Tab-separated table of N, CA and C in Angstrom:
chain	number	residue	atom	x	y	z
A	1	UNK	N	0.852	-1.182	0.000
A	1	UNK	CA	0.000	0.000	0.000
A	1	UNK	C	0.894	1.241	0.000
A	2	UNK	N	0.652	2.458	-0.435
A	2	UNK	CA	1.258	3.375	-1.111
A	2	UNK	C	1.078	4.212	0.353
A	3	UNK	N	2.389	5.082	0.792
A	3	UNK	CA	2.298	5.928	2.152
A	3	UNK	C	0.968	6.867	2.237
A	4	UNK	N	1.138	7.207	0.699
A	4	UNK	CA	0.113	8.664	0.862
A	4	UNK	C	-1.175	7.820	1.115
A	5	UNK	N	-1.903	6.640	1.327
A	5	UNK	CA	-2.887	6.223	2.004
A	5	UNK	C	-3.564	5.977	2.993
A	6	UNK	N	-2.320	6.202	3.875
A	6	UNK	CA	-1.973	6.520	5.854
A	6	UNK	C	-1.961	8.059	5.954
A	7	UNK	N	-2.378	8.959	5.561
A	7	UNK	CA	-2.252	10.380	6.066
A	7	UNK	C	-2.607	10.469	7.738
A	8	UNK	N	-1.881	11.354	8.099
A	8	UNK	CA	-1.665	11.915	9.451
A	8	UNK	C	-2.097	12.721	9.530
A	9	UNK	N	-2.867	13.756	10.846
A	9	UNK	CA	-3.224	14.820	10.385
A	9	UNK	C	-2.256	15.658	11.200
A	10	UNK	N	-1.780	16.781	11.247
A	10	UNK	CA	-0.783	17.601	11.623
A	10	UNK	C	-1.445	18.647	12.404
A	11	UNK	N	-1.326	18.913	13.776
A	11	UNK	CA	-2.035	19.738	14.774
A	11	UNK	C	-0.704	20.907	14.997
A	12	UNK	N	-1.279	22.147	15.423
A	12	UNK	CA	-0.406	22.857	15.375
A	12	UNK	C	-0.272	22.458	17.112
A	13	UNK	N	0.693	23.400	17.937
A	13	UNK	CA	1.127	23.399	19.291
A	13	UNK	C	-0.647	23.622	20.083
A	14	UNK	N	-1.316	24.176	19.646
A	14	UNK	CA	-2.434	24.563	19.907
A	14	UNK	C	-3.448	24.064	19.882
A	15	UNK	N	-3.119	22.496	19.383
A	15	UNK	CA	-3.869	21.256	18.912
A	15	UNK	C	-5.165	21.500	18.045
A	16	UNK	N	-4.934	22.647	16.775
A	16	UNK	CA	-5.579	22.736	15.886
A	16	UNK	C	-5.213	22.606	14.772
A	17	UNK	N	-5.694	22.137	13.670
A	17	UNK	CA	-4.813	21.858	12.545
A	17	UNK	C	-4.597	23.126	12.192
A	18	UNK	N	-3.364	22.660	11.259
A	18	UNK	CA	-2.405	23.712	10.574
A	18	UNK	C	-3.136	24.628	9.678
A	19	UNK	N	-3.989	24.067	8.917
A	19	UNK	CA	-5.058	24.476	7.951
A	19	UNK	C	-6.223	23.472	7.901
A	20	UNK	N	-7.392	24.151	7.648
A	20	UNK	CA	-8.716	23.506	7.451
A	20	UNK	C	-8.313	22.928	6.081
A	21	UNK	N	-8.241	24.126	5.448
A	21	UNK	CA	-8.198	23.766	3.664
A	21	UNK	C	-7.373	23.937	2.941
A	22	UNK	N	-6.899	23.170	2.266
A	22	UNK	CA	-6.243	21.739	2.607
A	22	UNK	C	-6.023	21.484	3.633
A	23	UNK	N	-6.729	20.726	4.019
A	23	UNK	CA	-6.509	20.095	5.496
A	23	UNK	C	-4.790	19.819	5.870
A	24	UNK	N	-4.242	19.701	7.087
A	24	UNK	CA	-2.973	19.650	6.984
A	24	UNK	C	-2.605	18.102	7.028
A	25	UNK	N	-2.487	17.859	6.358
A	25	UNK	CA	-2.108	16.098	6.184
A	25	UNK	C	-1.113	15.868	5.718
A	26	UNK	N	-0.116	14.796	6.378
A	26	UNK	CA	1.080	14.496	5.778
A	26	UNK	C	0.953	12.816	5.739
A	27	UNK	N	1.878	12.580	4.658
A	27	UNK	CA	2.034	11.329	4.342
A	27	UNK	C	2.952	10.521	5.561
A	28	UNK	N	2.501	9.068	5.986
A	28	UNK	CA	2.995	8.549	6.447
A	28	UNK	C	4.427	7.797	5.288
A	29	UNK	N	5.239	7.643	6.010
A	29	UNK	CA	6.378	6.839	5.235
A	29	UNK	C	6.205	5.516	5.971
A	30	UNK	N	7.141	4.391	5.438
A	30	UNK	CA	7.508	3.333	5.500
A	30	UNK	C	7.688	2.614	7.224
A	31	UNK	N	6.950	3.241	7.855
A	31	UNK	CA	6.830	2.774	9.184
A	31	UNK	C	5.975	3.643	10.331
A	32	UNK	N	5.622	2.800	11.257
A	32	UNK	CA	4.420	2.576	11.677
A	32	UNK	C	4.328	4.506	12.876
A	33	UNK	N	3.072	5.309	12.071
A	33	UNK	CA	3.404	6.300	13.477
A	33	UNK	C	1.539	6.640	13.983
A	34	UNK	N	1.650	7.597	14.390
A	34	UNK	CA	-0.115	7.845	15.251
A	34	UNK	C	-0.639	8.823	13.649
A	35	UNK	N	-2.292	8.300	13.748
A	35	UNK	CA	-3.072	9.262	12.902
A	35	UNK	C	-2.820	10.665	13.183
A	36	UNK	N	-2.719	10.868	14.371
A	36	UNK	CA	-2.458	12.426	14.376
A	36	UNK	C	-1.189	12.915	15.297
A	37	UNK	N	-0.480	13.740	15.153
A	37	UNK	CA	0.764	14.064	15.708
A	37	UNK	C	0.379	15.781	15.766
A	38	UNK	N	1.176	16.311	16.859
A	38	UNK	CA	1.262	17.717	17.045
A	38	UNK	C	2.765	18.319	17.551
A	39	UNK	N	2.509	19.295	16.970
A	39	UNK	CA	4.285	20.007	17.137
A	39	UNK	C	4.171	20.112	18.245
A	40	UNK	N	5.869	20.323	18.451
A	40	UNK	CA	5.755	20.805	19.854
A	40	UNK	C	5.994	22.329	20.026
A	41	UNK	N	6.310	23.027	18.767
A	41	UNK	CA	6.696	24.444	18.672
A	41	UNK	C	5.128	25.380	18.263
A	42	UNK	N	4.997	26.111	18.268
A	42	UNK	CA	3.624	26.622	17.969
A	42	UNK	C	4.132	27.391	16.486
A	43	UNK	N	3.753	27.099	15.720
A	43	UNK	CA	4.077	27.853	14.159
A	43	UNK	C	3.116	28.783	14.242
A	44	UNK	N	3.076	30.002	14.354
A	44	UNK	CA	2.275	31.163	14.154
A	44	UNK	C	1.102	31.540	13.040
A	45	UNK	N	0.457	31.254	12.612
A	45	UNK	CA	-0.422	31.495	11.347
A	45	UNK	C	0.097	32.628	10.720
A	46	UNK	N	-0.254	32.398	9.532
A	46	UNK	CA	-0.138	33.434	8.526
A	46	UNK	C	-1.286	34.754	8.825
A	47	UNK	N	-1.171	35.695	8.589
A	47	UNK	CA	-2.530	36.794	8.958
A	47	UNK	C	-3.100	37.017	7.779
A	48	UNK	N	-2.576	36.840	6.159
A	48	UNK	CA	-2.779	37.304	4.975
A	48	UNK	C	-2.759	36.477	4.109
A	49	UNK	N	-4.066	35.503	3.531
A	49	UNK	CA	-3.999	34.520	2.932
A	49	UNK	C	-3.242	34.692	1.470
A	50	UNK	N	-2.452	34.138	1.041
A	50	UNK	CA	-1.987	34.116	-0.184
A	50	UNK	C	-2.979	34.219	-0.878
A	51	UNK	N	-2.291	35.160	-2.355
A	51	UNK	CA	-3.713	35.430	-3.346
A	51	UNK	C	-3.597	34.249	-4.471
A	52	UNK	N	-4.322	33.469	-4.098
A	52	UNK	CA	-3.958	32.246	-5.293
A	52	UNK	C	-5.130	31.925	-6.075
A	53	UNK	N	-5.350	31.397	-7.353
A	53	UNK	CA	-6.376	30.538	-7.963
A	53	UNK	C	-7.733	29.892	-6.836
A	54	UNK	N	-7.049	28.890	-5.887
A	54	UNK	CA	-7.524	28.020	-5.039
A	54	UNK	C	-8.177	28.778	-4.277
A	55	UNK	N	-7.209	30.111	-3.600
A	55	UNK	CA	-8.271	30.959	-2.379
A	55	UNK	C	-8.905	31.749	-3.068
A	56	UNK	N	-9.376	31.667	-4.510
A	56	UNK	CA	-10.295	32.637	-4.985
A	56	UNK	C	-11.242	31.723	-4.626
A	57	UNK	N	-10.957	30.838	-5.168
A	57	UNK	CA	-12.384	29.977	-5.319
A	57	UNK	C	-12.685	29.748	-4.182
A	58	UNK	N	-12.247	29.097	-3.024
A	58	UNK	CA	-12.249	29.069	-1.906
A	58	UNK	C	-13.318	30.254	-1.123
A	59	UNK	N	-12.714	31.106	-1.410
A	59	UNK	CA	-13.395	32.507	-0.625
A	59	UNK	C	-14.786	32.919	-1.303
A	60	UNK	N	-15.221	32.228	-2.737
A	60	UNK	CA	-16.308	32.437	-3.095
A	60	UNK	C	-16.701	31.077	-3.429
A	61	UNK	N	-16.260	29.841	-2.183
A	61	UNK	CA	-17.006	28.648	-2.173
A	61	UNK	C	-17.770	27.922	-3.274
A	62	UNK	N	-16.270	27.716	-4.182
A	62	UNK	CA	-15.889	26.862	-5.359
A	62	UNK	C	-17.520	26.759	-6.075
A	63	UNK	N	-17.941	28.352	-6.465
A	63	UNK	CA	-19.225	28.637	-7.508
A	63	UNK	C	-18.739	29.644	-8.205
A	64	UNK	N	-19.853	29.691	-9.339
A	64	UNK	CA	-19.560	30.856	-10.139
A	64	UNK	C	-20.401	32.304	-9.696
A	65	UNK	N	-20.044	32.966	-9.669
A	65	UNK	CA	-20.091	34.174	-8.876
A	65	UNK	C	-21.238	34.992	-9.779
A	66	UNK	N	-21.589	34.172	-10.837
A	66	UNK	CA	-22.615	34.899	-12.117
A	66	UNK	C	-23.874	34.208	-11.760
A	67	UNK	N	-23.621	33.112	-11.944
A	67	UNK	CA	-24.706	31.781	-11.981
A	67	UNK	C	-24.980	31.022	-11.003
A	68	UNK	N	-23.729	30.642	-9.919
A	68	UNK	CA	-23.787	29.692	-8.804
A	68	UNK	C	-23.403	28.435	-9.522
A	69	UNK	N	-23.151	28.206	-10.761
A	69	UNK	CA	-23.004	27.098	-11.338
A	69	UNK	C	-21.351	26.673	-10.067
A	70	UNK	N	-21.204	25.322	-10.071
A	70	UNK	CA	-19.951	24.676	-9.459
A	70	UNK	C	-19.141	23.742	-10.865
A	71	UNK	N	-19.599	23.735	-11.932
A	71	UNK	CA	-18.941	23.490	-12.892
A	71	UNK	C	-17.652	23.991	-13.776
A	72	UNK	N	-16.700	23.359	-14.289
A	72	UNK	CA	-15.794	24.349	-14.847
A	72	UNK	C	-15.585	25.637	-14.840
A	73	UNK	N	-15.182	25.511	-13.327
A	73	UNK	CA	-14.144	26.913	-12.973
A	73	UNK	C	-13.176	27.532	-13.004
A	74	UNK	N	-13.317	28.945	-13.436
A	74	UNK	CA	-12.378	30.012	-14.061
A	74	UNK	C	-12.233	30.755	-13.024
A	75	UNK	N	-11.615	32.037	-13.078
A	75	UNK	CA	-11.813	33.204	-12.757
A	75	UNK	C	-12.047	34.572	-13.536
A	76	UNK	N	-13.105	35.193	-13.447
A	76	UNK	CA	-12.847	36.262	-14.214
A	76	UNK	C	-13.100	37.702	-13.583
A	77	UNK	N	-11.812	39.046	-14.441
A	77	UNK	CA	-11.625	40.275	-13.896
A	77	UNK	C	-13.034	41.419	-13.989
A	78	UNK	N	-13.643	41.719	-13.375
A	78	UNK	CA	-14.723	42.720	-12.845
A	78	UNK	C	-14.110	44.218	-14.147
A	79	UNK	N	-13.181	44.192	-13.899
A	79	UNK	CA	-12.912	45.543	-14.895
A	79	UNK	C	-11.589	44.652	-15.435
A	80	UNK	N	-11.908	44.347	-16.738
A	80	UNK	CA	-10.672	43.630	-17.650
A	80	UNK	C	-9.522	44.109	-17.226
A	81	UNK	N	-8.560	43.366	-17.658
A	81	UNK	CA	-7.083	43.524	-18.136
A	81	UNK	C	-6.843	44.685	-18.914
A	82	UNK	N	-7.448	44.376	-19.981
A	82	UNK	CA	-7.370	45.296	-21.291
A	82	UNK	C	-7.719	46.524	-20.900
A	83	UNK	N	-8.214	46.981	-19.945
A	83	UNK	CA	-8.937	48.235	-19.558
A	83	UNK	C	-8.324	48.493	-18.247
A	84	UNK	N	-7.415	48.241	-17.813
A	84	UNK	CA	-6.553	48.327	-16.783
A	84	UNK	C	-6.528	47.744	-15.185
A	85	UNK	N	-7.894	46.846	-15.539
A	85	UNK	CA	-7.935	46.032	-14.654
A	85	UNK	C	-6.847	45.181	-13.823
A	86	UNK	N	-6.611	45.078	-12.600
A	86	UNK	CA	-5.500	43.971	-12.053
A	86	UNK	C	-6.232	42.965	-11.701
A	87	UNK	N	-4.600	41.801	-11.393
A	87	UNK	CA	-5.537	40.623	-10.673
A	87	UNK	C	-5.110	40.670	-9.284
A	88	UNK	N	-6.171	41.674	-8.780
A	88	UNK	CA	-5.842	41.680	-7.201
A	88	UNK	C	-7.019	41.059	-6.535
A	89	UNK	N	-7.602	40.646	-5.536
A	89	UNK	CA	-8.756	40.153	-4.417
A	89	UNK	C	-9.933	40.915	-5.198
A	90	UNK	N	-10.168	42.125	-5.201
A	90	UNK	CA	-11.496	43.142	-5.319
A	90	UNK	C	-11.410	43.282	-6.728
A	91	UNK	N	-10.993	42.055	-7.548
A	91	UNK	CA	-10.937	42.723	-8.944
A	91	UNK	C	-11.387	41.158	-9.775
A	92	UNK	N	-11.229	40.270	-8.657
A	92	UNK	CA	-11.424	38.948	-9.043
A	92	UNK	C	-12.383	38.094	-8.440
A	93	UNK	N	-13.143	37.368	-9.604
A	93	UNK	CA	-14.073	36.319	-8.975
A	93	UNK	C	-14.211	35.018	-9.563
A	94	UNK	N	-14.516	34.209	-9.020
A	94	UNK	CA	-14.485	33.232	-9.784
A	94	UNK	C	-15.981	32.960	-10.450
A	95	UNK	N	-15.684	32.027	-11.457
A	95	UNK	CA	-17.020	31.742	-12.767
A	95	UNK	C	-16.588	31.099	-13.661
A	96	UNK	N	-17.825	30.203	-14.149
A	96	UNK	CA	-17.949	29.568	-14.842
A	96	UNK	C	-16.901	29.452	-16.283
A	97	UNK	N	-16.691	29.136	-16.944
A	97	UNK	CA	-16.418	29.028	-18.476
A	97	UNK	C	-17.702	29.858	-19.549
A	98	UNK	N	-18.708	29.206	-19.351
A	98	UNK	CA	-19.553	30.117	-20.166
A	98	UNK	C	-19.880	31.485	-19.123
A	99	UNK	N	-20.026	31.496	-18.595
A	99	UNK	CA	-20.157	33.098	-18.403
A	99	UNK	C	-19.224	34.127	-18.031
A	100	UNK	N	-17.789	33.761	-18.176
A	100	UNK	CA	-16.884	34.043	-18.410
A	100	UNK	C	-16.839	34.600	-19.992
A	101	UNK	N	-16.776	33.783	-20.781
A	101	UNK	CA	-16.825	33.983	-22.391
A	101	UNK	C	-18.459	34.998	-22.660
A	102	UNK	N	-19.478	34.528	-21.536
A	102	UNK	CA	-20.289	35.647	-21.941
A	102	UNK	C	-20.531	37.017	-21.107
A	103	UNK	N	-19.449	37.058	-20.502
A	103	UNK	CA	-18.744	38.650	-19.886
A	103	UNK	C	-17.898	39.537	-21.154
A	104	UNK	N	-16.938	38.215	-21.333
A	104	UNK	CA	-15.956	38.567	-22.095
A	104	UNK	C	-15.204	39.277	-21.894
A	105	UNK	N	-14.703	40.708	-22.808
A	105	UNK	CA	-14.290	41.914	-22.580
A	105	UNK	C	-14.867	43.130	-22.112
A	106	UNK	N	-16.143	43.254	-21.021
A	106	UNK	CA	-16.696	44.142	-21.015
A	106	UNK	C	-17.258	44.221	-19.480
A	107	UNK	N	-17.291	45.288	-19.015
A	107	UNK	CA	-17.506	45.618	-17.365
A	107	UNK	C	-18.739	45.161	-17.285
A	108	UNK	N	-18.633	44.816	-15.807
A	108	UNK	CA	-20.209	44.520	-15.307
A	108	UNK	C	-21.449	45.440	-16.083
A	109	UNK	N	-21.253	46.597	-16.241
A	109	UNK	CA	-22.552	47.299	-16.252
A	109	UNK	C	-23.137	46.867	-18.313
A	110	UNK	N	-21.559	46.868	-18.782
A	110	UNK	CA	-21.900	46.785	-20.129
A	110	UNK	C	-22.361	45.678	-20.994
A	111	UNK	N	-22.020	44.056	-19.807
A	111	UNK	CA	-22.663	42.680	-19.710
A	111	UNK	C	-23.966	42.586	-19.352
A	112	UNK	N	-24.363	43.797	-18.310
A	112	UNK	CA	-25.753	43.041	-17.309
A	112	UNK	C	-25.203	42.462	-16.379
A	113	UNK	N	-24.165	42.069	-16.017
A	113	UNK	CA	-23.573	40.711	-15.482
A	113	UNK	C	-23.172	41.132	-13.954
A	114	UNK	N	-23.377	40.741	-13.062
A	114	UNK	CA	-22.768	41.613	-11.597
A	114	UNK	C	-23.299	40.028	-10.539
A	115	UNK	N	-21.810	40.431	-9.569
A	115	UNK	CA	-21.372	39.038	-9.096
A	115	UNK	C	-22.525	38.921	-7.671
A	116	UNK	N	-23.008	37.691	-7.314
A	116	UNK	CA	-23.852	37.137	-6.261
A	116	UNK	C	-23.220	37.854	-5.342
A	117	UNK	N	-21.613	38.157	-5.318
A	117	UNK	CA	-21.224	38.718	-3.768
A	117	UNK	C	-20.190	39.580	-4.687
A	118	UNK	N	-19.933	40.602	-4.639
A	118	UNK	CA	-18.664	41.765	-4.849
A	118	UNK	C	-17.255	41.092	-3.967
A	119	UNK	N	-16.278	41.064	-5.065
A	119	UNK	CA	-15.104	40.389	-4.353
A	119	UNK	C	-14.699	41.349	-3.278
A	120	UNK	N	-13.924	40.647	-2.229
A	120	UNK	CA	-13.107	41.108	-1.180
A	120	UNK	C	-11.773	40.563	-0.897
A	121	UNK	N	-10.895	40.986	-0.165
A	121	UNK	CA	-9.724	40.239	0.199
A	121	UNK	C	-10.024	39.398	1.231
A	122	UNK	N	-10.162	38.280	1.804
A	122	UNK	CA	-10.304	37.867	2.568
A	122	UNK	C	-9.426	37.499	3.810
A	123	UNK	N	-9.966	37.338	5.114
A	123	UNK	CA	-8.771	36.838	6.398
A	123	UNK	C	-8.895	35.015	6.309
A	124	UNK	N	-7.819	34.990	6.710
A	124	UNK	CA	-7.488	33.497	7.206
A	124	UNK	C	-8.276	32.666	7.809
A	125	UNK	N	-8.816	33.186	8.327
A	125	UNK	CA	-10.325	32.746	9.146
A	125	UNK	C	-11.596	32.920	8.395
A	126	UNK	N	-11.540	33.817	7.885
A	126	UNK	CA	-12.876	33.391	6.883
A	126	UNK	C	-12.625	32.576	5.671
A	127	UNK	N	-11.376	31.949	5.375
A	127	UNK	CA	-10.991	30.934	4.354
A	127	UNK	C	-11.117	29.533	5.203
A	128	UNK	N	-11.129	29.373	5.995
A	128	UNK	CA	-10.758	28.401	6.928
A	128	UNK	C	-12.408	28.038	7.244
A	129	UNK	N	-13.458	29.227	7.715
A	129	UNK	CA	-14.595	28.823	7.705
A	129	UNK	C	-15.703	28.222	6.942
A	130	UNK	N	-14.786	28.899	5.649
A	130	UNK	CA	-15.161	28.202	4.133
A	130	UNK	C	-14.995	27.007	4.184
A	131	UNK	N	-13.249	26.579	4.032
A	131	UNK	CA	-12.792	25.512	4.195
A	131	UNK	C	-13.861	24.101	4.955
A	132	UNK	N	-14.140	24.492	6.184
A	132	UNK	CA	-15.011	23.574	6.664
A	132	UNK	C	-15.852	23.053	6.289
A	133	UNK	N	-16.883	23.757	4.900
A	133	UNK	CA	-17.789	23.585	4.576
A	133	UNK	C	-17.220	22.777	3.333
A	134	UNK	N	-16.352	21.956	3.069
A	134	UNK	CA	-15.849	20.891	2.078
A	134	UNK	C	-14.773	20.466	2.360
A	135	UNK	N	-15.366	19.466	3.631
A	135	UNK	CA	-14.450	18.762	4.060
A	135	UNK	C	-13.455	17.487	2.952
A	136	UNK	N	-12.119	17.257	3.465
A	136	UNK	CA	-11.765	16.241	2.431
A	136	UNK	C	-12.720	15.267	2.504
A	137	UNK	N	-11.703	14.241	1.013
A	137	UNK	CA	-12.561	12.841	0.647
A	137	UNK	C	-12.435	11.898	1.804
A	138	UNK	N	-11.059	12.020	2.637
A	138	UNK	CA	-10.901	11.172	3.382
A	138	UNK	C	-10.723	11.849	4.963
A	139	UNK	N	-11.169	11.126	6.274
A	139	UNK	CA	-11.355	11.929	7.865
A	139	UNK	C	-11.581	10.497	8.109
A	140	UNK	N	-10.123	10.314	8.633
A	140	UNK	CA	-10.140	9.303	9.873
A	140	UNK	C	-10.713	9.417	10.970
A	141	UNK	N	-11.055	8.313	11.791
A	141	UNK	CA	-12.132	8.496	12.669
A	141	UNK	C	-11.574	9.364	13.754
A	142	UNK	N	-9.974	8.835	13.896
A	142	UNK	CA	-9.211	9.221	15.499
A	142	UNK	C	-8.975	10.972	15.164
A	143	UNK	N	-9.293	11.581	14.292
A	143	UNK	CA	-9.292	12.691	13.586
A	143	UNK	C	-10.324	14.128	14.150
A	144	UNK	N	-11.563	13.284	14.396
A	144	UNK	CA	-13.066	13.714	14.424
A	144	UNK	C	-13.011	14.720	16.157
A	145	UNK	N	-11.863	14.683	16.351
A	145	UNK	CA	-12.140	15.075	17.818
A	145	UNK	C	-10.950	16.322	17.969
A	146	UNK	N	-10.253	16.469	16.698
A	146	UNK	CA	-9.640	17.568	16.639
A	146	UNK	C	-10.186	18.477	15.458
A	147	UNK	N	-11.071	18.008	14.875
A	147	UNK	CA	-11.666	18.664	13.411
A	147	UNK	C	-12.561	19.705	14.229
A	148	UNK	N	-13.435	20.733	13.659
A	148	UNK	CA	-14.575	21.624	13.469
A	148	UNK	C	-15.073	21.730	15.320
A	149	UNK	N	-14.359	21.549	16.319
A	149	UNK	CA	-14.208	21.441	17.118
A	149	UNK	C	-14.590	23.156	17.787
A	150	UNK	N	-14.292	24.617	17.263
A	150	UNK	CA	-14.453	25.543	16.909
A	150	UNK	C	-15.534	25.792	16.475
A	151	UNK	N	-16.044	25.055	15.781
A	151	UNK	CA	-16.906	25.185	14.971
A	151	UNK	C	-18.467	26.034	15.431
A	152	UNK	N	-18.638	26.602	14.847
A	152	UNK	CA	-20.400	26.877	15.929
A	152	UNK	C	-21.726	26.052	15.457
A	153	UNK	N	-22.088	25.689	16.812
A	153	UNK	CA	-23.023	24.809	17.207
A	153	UNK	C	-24.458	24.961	16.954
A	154	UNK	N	-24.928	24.055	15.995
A	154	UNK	CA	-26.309	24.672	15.597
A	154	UNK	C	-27.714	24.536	16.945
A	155	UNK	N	-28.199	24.968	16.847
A	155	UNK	CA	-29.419	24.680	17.910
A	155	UNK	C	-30.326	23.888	17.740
């Protein structure tokens, strides 16, 4: 059986995982250790989520921001490139393939087209709260008692 099939989950000093999303999981190697292990140093969190592909989608909970469609996802710029648009947080959202191509080159107002939520930059914690809400494929059982633990409690 292949290591990466034993994942571990990785607790920070604080006995919370490292990240929700991607969960922090490391591969077991070639001999025998515990489902879950925790540092003994406290690694500090990041305060400023990296601006990536993943935490776009992430932060607008892997839909299209036109349609709600969850199918072939893009990202597309609120005020183009071509028109001096950047790809910063408040300039980006994620969407579909077709309504991407039926934005095209042209601002919200000149599409019709305007996003379910107006992008933002997001905190670490509101990626993480996301995160929860798509959990991985795989959650070992001995796992379940350090997961969503934070979490708030429905009534």
């Amino acid at each position: 059986m292949s290591p990466a099939g034993f994942p571990a989950l990785v607790l920070n000093a604080d006995f919370r995982p490292l990240s929700y999303y991607p969960l922090s999981l490391w591969s077991w190697q070639e001999m025998k250790l515990p489902s879950v292990v925790s540092l003994k140093s406290f690694v500090k969190p990041t305060t400023q989520p990296a601006f990536t592909r993943f935490n776009v989608f992430l932060r607008d909970k892997f839909s299209c921001q036109y349609c709600g469609s969850r199918e072939d996802l893009t990202f597309d710029h609120l005020l183009p490139r071509s028109r001096g648009g950047h790809t910063i947080w408040i300039n980006v959202v994620a969407a579909c393939s077709p309504c991407n191509l039926k934005k095209g080159n042209m601002t919200m107002d000149e599409a019709k087209m305007w996003p379910l939520q107006m992008p933002f930059q997001p905190s670490v914690n509101h990626l993480h709260r996301n995160g929860r809400r798509f959990p991985p494929n795989y959650l070992h059982e001995s796992w379940l008692d350090y997961l969503y633990w934070d979490s708030e409690l429905q009534p």
